Short mmCIF file of C-alpha atoms in Angstrom, two decimals:
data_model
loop_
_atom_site.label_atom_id
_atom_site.label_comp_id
_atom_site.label_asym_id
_atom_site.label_seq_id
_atom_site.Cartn_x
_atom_site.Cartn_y
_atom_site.Cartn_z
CA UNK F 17 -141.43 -120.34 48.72
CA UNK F 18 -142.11 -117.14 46.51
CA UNK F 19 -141.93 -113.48 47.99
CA UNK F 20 -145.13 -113.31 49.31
CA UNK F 21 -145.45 -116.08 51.15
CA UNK F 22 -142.35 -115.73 52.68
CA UNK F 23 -143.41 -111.94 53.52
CA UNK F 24 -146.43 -113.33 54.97
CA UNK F 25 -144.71 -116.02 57.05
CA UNK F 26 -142.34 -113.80 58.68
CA UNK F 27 -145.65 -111.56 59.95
CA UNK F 28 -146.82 -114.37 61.06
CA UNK F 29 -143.62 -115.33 62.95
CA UNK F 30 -143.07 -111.80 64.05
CA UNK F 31 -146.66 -111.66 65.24
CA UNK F 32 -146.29 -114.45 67.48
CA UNK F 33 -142.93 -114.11 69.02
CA UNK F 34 -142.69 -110.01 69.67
CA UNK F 35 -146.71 -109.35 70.05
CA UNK F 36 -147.35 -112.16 72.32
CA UNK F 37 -145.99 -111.88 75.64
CA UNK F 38 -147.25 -115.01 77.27
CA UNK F 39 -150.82 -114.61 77.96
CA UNK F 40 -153.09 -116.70 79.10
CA UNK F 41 -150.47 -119.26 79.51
CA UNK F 42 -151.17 -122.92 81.27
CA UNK F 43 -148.70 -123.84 84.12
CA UNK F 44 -148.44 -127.76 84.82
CA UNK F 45 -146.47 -129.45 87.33
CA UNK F 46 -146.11 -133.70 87.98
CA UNK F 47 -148.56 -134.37 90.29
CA UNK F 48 -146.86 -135.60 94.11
CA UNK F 49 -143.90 -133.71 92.74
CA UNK F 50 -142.75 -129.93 94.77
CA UNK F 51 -140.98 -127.53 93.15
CA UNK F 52 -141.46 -124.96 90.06
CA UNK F 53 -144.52 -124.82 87.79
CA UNK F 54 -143.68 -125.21 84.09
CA UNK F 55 -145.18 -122.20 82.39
CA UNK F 56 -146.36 -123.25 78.51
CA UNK F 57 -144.75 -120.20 77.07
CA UNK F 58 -141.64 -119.43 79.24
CA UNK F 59 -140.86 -122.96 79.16
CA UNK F 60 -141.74 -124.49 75.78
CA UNK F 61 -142.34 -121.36 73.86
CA UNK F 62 -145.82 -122.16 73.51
CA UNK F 63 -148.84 -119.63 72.15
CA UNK F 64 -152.42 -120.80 72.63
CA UNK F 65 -154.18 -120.54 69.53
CA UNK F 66 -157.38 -118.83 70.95
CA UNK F 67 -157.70 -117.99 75.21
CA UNK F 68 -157.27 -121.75 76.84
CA UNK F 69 -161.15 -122.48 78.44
CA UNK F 70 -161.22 -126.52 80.26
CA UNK F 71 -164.56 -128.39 79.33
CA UNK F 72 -166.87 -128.71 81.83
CA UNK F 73 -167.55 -132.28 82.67
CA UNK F 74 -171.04 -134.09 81.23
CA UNK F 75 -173.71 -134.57 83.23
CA UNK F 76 -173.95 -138.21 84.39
CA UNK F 77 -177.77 -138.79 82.81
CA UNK F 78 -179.98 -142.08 83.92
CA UNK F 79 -183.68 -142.60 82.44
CA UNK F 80 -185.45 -145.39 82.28
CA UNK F 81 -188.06 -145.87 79.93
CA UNK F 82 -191.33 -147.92 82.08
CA UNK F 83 -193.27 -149.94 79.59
CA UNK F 84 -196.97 -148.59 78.88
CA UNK F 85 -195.61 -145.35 80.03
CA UNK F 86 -194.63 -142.21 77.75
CA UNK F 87 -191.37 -140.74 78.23
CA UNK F 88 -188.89 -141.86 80.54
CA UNK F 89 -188.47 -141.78 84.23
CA UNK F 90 -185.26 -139.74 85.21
CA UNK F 91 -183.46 -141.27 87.79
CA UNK F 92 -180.26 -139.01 87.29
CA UNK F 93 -180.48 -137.52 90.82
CA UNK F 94 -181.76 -140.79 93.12
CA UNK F 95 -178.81 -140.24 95.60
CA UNK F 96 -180.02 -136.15 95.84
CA UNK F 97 -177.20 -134.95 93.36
CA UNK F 98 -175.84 -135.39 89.98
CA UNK F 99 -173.14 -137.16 88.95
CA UNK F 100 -170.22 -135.84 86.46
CA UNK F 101 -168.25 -137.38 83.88
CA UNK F 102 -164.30 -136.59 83.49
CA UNK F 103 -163.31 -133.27 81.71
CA UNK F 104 -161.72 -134.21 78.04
CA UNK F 105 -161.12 -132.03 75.61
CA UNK F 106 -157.59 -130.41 73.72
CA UNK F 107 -156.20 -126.69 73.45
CA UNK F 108 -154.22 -126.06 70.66
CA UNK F 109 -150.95 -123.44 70.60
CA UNK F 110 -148.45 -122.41 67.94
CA UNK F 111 -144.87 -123.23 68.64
CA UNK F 112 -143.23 -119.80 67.90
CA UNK F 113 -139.56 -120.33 65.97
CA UNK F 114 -137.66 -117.39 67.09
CA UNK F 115 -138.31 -119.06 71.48
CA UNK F 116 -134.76 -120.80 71.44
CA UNK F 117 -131.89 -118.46 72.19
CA UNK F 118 -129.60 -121.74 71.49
CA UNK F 119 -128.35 -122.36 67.89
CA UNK F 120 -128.35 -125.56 67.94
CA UNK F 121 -130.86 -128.90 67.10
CA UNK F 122 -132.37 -127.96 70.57
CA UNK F 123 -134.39 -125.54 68.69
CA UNK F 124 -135.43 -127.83 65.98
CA UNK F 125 -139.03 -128.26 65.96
CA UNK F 126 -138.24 -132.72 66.48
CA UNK F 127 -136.48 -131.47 69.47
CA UNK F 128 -138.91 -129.51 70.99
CA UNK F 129 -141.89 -131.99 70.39
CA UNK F 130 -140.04 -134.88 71.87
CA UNK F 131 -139.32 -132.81 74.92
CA UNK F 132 -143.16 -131.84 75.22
CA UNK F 133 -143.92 -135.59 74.36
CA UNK F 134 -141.68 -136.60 77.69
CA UNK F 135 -143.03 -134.35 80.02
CA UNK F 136 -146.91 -134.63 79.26
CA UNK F 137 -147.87 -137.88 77.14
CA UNK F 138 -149.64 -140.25 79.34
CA UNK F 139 -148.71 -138.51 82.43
CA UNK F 140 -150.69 -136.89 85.58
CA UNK F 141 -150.52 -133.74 86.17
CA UNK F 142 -151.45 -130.70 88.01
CA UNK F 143 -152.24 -127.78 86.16
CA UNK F 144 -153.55 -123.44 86.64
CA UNK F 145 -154.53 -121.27 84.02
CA UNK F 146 -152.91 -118.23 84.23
CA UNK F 147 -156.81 -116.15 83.58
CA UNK F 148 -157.39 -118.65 86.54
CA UNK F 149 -154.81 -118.42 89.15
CA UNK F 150 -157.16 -119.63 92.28
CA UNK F 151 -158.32 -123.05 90.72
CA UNK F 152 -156.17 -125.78 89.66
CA UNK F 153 -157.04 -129.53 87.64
CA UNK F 154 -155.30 -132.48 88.47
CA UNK F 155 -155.65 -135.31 85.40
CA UNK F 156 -153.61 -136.91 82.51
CA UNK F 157 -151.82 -135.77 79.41
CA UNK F 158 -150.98 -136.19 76.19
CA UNK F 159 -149.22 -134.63 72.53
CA UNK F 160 -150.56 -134.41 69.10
CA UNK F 161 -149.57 -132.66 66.28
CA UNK F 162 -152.17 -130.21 64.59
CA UNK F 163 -151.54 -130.08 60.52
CA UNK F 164 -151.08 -126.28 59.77
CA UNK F 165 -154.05 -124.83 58.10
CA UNK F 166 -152.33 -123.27 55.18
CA UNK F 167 -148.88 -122.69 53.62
CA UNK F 168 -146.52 -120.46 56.30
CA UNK F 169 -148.57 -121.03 58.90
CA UNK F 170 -146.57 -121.68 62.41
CA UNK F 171 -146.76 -125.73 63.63
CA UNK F 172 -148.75 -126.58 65.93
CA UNK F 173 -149.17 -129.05 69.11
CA UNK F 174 -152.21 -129.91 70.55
CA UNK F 175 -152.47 -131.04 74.79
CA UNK F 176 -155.35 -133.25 75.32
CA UNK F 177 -156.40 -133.78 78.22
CA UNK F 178 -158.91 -136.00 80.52
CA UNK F 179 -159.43 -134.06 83.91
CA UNK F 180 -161.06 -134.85 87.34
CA UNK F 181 -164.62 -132.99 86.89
CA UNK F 182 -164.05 -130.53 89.74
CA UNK F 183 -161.13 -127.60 89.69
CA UNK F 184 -159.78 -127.50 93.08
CA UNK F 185 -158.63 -124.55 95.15
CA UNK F 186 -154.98 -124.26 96.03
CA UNK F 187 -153.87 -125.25 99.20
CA UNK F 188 -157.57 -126.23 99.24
CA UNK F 189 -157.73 -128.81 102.18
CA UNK F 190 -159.50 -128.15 105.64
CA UNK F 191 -160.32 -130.61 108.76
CA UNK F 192 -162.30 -130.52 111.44
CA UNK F 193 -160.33 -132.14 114.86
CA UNK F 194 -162.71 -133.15 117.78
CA UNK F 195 -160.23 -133.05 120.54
CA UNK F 196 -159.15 -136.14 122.73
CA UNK F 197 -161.21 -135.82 126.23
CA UNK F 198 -164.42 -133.89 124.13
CA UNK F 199 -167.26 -135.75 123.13
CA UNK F 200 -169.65 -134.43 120.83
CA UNK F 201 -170.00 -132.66 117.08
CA UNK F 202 -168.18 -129.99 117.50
CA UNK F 203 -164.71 -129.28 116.81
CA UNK F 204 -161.38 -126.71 115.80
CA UNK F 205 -161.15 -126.15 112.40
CA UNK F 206 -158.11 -125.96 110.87
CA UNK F 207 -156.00 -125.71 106.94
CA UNK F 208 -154.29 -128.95 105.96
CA UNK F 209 -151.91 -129.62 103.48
CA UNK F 210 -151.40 -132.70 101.72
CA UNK F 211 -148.06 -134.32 101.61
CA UNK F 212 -146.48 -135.95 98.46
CA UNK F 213 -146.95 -139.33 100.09
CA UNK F 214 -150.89 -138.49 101.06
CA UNK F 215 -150.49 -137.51 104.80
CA UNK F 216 -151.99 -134.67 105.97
CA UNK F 217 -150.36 -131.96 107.62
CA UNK F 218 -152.58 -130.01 109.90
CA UNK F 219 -151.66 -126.38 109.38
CA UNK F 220 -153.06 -122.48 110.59
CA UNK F 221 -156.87 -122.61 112.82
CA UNK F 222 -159.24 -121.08 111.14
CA UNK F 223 -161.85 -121.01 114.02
CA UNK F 224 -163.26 -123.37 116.92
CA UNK F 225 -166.24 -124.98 118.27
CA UNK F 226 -167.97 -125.66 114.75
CA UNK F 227 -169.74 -128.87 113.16
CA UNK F 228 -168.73 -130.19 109.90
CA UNK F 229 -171.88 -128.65 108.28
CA UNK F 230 -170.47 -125.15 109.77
CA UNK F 231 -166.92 -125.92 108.53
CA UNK F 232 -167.77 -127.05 104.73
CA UNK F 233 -170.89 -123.91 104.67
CA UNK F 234 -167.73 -121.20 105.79
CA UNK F 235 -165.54 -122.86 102.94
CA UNK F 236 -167.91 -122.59 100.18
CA UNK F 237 -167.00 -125.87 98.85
CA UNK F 238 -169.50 -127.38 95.99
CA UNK F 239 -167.77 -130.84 95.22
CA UNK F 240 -169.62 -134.06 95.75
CA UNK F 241 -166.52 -136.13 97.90
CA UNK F 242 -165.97 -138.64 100.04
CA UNK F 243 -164.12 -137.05 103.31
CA UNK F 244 -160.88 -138.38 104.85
CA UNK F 245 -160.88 -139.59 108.50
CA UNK F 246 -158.09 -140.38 110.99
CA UNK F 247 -157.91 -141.23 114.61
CA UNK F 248 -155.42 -140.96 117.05
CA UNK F 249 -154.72 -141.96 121.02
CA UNK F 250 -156.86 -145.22 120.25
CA UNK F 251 -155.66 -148.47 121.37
CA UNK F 252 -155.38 -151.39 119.81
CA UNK F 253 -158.55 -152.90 121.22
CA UNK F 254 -160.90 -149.59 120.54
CA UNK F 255 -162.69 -148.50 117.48
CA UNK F 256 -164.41 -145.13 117.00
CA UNK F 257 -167.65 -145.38 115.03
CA UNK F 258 -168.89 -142.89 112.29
CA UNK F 259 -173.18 -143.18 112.02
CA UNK F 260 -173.69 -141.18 108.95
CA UNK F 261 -177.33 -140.25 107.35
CA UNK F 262 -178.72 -138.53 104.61
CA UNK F 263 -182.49 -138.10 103.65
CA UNK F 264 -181.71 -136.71 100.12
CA UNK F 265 -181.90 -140.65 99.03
CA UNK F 266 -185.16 -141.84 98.23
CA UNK F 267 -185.30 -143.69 101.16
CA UNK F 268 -182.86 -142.22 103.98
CA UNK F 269 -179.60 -143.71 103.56
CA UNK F 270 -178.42 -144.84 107.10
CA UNK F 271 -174.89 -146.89 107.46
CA UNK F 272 -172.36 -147.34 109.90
CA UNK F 273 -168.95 -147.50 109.64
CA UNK F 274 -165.64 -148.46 112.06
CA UNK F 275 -162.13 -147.37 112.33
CA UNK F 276 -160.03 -149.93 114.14
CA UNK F 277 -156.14 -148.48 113.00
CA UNK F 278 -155.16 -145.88 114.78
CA UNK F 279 -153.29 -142.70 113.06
CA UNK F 280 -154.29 -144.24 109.93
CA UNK F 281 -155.80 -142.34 106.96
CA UNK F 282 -159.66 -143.38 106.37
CA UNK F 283 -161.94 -143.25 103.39
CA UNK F 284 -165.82 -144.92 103.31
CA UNK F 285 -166.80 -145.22 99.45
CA UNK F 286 -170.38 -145.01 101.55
CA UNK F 287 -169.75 -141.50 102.82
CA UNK F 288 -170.72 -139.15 100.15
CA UNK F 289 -170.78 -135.35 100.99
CA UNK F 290 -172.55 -132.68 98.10
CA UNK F 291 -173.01 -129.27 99.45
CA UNK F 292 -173.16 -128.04 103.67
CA UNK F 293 -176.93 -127.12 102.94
CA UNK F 294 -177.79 -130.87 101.95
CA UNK F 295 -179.58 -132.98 104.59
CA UNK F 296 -176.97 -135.26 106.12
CA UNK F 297 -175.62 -135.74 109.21
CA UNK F 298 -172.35 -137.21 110.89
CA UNK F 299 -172.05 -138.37 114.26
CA UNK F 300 -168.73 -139.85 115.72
CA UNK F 301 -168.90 -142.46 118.79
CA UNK F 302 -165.18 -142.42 120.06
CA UNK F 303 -163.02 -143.56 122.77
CA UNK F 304 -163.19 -140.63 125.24
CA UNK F 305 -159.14 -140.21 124.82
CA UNK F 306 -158.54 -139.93 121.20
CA UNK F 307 -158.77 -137.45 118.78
CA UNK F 308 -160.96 -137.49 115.89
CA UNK F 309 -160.05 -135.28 112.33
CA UNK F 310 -162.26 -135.20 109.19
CA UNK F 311 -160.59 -133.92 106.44
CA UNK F 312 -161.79 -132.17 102.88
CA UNK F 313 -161.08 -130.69 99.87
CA UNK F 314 -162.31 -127.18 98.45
CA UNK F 315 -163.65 -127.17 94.71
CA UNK F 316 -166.07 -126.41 92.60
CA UNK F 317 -167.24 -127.25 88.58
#
């Protein structure tokens, strides 16, 4: 390496270690897992190349071309929404030299990328952007290596990523419970939590005496999802019934669905929620002694 270039590398290196202090770093954690977040710089000594921005998801597109006809028919929002594809894309970072106080082949650069290559290829993970602290994504992983673009340039990693297409809020999860002994719509509304075996843990009340609708329009939530639904104080030979409707379908959707388990965690595939303001409607037909929750997350695009 002549003078120059080594001048010029040791800017570079200088840059990158002393000038950056961590910004717009991505924090990950396994997903099911408690504990600390991994931050990308503090705990891989990891710069982002340019500020870290998550592709949106694509637009799940249907049109149909009708013979005789010019153009084509779009068909993209026949159940009163559209659909999204999964987030992919890759952010690229600079793996700064001088990050490893220790001395030793733990700060080689084979070292490093094997550790990065254990914790993220091919695994699921949660993950915040520090310019984005109230969202986080929950998908799957990997490494690459990224050629350096010229001669004393700093390597380089790449994490790709595939993504669910909605960012959720942290400790993002409300219910609705319709109390044992109450029959109607209305119910307590309360924060949930989500153990790391997929219970639910009912948490602080938020308010009482509202309808789903009310609940989801006070949370602001924009995801398209399929609610969670458990029952309890039903015996083994009652079922609660959930009548569900929604006139956004070209012809009103209308289905009915049972819960025979009791305390058990519920999901229809049929039941599919957009936005409060869209024109469904859930009504619940259960034993006069149990208690009926509806569970949901908080998200957006």
């Amino acid at each position: 390496m002549d003078g120059k270039a080594s001048i010029k590398n040791k800017e570079r290196q200088l840059m990158a270690s002393v000038y950056y202090e961590g910004e717009h770093s991505l924090n990950f954690i396994p997903e099911g897992e408690s504990g600390d977040w991994k931050n990308t710089w503090e705990e891989w000594g990891l710069a982002p190349t340019s500020r870290p921005v998550i592709s949106l998801p694509e637009p799940v597109s249907n049109y149909v071309e009708i013979p005789g006809t010019s153009g084509s028919h779009d068909l993209t929002d026949q159940f009163g929404y559209p659909a999204y594809g999964m987030r992919q894309g890759s952010i690229e970072f600079m793996m700064v030299p001088e990050f490893s106080s220790v001395a030793s082949k733990n700060s080689k650069w084979n070292y490093r990328y094997a550790n990065l290559a254990n914790y993220f290829h091919g695994r699921k993970l949660l993950m915040y952007l520090d310019d984005d602290t109230n969202y986080y994504y929950s998908g799957r992983w990997s490494v690459s290596w990224s050629s350096p673009s010229g001669k004393g340039e700093l390597s380089r990693v790449m994490l790709n990523y595939t993504l669910d297409p909605w960012k959720y809020v942290k400790e993002g999860w409300r219910g609705l419970v319709i109390p044992s002994g109450k029959i109607g719509r209305t119910g307590n509304y309360y924060k949930y939590t989500r153990g790391s075996n997929g219970e639910f843990i009912r948490g602080d009340q938020i308010s009482t005496n509202k309808t789903l609708k009310e609940a989801m329009a006070d949370s602001v939530t924009y995801m398209t999802q399929s609610p969670y639904f458990r029952v309890t104080g039903m015996s083994s030979t009652q079922q609660c019934v959930i009548n569900y409707s929604n006139s956004d379908f070209t012809n009103t959707l209308s289905v009915s669905n049972v819960i025979n388990t009791n305390n058990e965690i519920t999901r229809f595939p049929s039941i599919i929620i957009r936005q409060a303001d869209d024109n469904w409607d859930i009504n619940i037909e259960k034993p006069t002694y149990a208690a009926f929750e509806i569970m949901f997350r908080l998200g957006r695009l």
